[in-house]
Short mmCIF file of C-alpha atoms in Angstrom, two decimals:
data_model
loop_
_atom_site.label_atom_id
_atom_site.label_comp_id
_atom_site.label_asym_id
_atom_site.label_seq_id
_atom_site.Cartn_x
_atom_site.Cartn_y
_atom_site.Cartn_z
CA UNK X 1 27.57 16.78 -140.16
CA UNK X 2 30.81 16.06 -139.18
CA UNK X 3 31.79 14.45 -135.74
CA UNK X 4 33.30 16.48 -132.98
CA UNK X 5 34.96 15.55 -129.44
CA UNK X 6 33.38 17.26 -126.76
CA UNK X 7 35.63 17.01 -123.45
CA UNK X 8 33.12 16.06 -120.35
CA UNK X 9 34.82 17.33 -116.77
CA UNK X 10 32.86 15.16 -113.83
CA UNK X 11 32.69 14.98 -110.71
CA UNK X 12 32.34 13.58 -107.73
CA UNK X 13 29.73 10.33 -108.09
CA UNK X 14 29.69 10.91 -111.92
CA UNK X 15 33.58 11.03 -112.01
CA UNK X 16 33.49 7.69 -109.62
CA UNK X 17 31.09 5.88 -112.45
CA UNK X 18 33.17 6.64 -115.53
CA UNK X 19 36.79 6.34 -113.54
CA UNK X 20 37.96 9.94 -114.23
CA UNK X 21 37.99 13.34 -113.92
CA UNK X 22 36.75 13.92 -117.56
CA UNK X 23 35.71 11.90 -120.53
CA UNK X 24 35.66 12.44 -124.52
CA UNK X 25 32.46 12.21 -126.39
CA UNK X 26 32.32 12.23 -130.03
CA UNK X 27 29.38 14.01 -131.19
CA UNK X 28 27.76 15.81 -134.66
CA UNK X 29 28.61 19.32 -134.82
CA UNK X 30 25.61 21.36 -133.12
CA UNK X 31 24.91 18.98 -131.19
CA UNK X 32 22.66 19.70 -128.40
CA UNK X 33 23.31 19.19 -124.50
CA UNK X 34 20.21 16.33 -124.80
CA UNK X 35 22.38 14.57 -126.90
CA UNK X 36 25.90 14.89 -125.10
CA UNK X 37 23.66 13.73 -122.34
CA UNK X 38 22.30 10.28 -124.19
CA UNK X 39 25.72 9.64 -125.87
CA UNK X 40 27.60 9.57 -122.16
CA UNK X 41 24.80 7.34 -121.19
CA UNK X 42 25.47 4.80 -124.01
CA UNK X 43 29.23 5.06 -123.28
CA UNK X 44 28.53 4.49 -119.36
CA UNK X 45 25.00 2.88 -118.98
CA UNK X 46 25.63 2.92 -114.88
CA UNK X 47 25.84 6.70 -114.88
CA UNK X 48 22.12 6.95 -116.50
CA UNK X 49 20.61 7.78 -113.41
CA UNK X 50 22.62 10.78 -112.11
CA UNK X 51 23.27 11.75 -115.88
CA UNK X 52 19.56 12.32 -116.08
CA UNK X 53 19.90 14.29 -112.83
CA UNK X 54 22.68 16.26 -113.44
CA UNK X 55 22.65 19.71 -114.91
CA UNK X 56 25.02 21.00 -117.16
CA UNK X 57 27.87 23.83 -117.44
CA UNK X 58 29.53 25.51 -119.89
CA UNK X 59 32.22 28.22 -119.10
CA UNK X 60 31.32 28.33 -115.74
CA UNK X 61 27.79 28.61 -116.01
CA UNK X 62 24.42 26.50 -116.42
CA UNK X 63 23.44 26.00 -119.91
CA UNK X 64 19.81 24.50 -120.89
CA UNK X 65 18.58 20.95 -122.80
CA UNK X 66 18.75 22.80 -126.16
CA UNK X 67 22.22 24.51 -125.61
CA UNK X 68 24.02 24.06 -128.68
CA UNK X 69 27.62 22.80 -128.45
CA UNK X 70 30.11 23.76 -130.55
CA UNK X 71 33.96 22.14 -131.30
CA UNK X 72 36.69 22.52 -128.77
CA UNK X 73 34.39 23.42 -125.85
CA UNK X 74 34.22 22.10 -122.67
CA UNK X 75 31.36 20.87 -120.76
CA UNK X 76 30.97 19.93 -117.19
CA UNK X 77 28.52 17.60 -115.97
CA UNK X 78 26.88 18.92 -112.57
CA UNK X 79 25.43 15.87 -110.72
CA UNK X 80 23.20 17.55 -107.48
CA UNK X 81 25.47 19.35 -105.41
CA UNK X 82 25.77 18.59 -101.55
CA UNK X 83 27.92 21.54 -100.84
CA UNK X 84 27.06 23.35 -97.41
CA UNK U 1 35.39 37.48 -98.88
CA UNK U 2 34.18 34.56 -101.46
CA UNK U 3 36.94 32.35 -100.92
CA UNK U 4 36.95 28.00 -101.49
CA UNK U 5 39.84 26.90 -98.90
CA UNK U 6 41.55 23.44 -97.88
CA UNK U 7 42.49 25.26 -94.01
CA UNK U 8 40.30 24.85 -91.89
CA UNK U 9 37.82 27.99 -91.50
CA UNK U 10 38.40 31.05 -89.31
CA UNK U 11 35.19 32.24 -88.41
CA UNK U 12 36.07 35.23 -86.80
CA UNK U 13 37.78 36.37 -89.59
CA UNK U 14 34.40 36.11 -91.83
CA UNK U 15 32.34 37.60 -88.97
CA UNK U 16 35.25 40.63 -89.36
CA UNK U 17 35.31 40.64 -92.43
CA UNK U 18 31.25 41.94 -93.07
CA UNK U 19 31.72 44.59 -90.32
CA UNK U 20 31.06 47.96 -91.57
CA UNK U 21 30.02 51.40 -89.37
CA UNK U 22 26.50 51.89 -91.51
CA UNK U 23 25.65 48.20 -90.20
CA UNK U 24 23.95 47.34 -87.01
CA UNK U 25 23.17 43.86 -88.14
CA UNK U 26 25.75 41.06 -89.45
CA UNK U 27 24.58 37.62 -89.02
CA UNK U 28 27.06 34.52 -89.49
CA UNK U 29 25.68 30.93 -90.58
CA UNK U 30 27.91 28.27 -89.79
CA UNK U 31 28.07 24.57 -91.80
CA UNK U 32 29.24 21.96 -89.54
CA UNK U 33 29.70 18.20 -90.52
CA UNK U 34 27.50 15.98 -88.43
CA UNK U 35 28.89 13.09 -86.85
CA UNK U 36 25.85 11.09 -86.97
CA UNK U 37 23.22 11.27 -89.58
CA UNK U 38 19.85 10.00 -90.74
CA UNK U 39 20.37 7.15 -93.32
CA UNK U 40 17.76 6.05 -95.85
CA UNK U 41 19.03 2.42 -95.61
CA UNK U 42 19.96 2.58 -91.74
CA UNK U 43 16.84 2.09 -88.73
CA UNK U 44 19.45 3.98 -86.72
CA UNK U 45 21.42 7.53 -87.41
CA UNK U 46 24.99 6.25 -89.43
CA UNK U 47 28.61 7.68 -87.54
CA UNK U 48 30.59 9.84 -90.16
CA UNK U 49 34.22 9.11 -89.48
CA UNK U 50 35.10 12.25 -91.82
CA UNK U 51 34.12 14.14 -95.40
CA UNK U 52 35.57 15.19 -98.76
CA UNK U 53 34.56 17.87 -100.14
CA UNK U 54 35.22 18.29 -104.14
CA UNK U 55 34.58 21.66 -106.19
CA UNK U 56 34.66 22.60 -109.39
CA UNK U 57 36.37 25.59 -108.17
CA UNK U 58 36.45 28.23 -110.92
CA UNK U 59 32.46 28.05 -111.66
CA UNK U 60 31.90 27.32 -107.72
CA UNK U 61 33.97 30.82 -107.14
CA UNK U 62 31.32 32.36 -110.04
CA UNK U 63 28.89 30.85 -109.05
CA UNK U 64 29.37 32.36 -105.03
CA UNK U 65 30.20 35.58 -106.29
CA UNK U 66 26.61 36.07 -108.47
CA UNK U 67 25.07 34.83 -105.10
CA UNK U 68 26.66 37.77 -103.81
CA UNK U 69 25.25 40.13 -105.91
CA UNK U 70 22.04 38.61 -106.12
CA UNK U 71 21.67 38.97 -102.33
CA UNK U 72 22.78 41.92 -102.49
CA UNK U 73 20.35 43.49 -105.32
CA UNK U 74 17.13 41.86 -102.64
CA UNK U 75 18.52 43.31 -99.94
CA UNK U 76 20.14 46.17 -98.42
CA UNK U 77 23.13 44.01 -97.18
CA UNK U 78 26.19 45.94 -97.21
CA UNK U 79 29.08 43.32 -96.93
CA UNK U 80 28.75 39.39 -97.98
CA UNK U 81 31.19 36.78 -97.31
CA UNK U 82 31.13 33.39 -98.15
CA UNK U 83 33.85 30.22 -97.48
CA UNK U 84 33.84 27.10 -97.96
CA UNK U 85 36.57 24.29 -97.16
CA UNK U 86 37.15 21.26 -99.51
CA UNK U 87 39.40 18.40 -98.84
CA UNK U 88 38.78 16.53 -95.13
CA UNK U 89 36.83 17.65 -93.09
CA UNK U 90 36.38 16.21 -89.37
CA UNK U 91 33.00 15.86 -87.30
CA UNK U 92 32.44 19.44 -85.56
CA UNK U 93 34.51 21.31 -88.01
CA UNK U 94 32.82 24.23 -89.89
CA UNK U 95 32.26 23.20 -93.71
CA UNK U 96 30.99 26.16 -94.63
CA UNK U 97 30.14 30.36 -93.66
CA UNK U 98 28.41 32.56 -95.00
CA UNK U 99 27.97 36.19 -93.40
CA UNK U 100 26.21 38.88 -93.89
CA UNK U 101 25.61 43.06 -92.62
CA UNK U 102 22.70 45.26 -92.70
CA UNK U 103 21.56 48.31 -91.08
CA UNK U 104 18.98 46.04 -88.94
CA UNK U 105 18.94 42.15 -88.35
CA UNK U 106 15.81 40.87 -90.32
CA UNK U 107 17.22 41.85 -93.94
CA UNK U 108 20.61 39.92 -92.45
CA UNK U 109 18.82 37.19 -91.43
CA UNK U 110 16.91 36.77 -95.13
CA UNK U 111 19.89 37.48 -97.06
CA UNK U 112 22.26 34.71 -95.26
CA UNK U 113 19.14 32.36 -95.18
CA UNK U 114 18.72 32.43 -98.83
CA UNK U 115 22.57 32.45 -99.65
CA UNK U 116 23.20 29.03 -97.51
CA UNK U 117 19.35 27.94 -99.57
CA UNK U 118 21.04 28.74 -102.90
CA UNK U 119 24.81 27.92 -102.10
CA UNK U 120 23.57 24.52 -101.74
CA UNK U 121 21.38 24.20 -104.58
CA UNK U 122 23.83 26.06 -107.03
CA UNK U 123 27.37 25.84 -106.33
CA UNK U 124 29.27 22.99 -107.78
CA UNK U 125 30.49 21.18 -104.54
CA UNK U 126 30.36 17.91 -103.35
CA UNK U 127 30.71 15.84 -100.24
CA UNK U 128 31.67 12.21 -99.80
CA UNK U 129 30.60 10.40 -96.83
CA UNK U 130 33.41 8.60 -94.91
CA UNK U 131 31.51 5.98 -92.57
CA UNK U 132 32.87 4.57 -89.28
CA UNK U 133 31.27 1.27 -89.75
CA UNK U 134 32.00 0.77 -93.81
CA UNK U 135 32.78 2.46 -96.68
CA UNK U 136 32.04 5.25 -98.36
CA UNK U 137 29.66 7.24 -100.34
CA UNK U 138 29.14 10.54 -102.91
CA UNK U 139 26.36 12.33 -101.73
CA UNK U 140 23.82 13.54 -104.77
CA UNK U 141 20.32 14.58 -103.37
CA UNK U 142 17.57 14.11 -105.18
CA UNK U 143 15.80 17.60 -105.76
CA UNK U 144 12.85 16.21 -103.63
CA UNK U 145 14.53 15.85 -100.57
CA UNK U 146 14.62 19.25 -99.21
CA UNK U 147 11.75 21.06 -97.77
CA UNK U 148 13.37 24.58 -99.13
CA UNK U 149 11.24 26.88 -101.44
CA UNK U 150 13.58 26.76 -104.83
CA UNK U 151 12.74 22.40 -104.58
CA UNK U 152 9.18 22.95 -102.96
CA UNK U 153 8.11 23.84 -106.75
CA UNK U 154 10.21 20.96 -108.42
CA UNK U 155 8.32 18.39 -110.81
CA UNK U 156 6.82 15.45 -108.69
CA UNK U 157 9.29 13.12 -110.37
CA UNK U 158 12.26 14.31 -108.95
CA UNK U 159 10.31 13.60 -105.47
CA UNK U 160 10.18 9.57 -106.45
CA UNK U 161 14.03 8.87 -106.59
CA UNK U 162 15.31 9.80 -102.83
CA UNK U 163 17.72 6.79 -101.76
CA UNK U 164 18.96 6.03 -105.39
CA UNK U 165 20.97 9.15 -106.14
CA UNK U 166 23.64 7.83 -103.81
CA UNK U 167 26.24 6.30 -105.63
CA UNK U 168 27.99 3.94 -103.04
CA UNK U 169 31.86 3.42 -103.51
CA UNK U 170 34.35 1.54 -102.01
CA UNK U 171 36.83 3.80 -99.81
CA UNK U 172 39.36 1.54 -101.47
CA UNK U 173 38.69 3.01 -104.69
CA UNK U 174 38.57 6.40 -103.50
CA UNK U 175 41.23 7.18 -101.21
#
C-alpha cells in the first residue's frame, strides 16, 4: 500500500527523547496504532520504554492497539500523565 | 468551571463557583506541590525547588469536561468545577481544584474523590520536577504505583517497571 506521514504530537518525557514537540512517521496506509507505535521506536530506540507505556490519542480522545490510521491525521502520543 | 490556567489558582472562586441553593454539600480538593518528596533513588525525601506543568490542552479541556459529566451521571452533584495551572508552579501553591455540590456531603465527597482519581489517570498533563540539589526530571508513573482502584486491576507487568519511567533531563536542556 502506499506510504503515508502520520504527524506524532509528544510530550513532556517523550517530547524530551525525540527533541520536539512532534515528529513525522512514514507509515502504509491503514496502518494500525501497533505499528505507528514500533516505527517511532525504530526511529528513537531510547523512547521504547515510555512508547510502550504510553497510550494513544486521536482528535482528542484515546484510541485502541488496532485503531486504524488514516492520511493527514494527527496522533498524539500520551506517555502516563502526572497531572494533579 | 473546567478551566487549564498559567495564574495562579483562586480557590475561592472555584469553591463559589459550585454554590447552588438545592446544595447543602460542596466539597473542594486542593493539589498542592510538595516541597519534599519520596525518591526511588534517594534514602532521604528529595527538595523540589519548583514544577512545570505541560498539557495537551484541547484533549485535557475534553477530557475534564467528560469527567464532568461522568461524575455527574454517578452522582447527584449539581455543579462541578475543575482547574488546573500549567507553567511554574512554586512549593505550597495549589496545582490543581476540583469542587463539587450535592444536596448532602457523602455523594460530594465520592464525586470529587473519583474526579481528582480519574483527572490524574486521564487527563493529558504533565509535571517536571525541578530539584534543589540537581537537575531535573519528567515525571511518568508507572500504572503500578498507585494504590487507587482504576490501577489496583492493572496487569502485573505494569507493577515491575516503577523507577524506570522517569526520564531524567538536564535542566539545561529544558529551560
Amino acid at each position: 500500500m502506499d506510504p503515508m506521514a502520520i504527524q506524532v504530537r509528544c510530550f513532556a518525557g517523550a517530547a524530551a527523547i525525540v527533541g520536539g514537540p512532534s515528529v513525522t512517521v512514514t507509515l502504509a496506509v491503514r496502518s494500525k496504532i501497533s505499528q505507528l507505535r514500533e516505527a517511532m521506536i525504530a526511529q528513537f530506540p531510547e523512547l521504547a520504554t515510555l512508547a510502550r507505556q504510553s497510550r494513544w490519542a486521536v482528535a482528542n480522545d484515546f484510541v485502541s492497539d488496532q485503531f486504524e490510521l488514516l492520511p493527514s491525521m494527527t496522533v498524539a502520543m500520551i506517555p502516563p500523565v502526572s497531572g494533579g | 468551571m473546567i478551566e487549564i490556567t498559567e495564574s495562579p489558582i483562586d480557590l475561592n472562586q472555584v469553591l463559589s463557583s459550585v454554590i447552588h441553593p438545592a446544595c447543602g454539600a460542596e466539597v473542594l480538593f486542593v493539589g498542592t506541590t510538595r516541597q519534599w518528596t519520596e525518591h526511588p533513588d534517594h534514602a532521604q525525601p528529595v527538595e523540589t525547588e519548583f514544577l512545570i506543568y505541560e498539557t495537551y490542552a484541547a484533549m485535557a479541556l475534553n477530557q475534564m469536561q467528560r469527567l464532568e459529566e461522568q461524575a455527574k451521571s454517578k452522582w447527584p452533584v449539581r455543579l462541578v468545577s475543575i482547574v488546573h495551572r500549567t507553567g511554574k508552579v512554586l512549593p505550597t501553591e495549589p496545582s490543581v481544584a476540583v469542587a463539587v455540590s450535592s444536596p448532602h456531603r457523602s455523594e460530594a465527597f465520592a464525586a470529587a474523590k473519583w474526579l481528582i482519581d480519574t483527572l490524574k489517570h486521564d487527563v493529558p498533563i504533565w509535571k517536571q520536577e525541578h530539584y534543589v540539589q540537581s537537575g531535573a526530571e519528567w515525571i511518568h508513573p508507572s500504572s503500578g504505583n498507585c494504590n487507587c482502584p482504576t490501577h489496583t486491576t492493572a496487569a502485573p507487568e505494569s507493577d515491575v517497571v516503577v523507577a524506570s519511567p522517569r526520564t531524567t533531563v538536564d535542566r539545561a536542556q529544558h529551560p
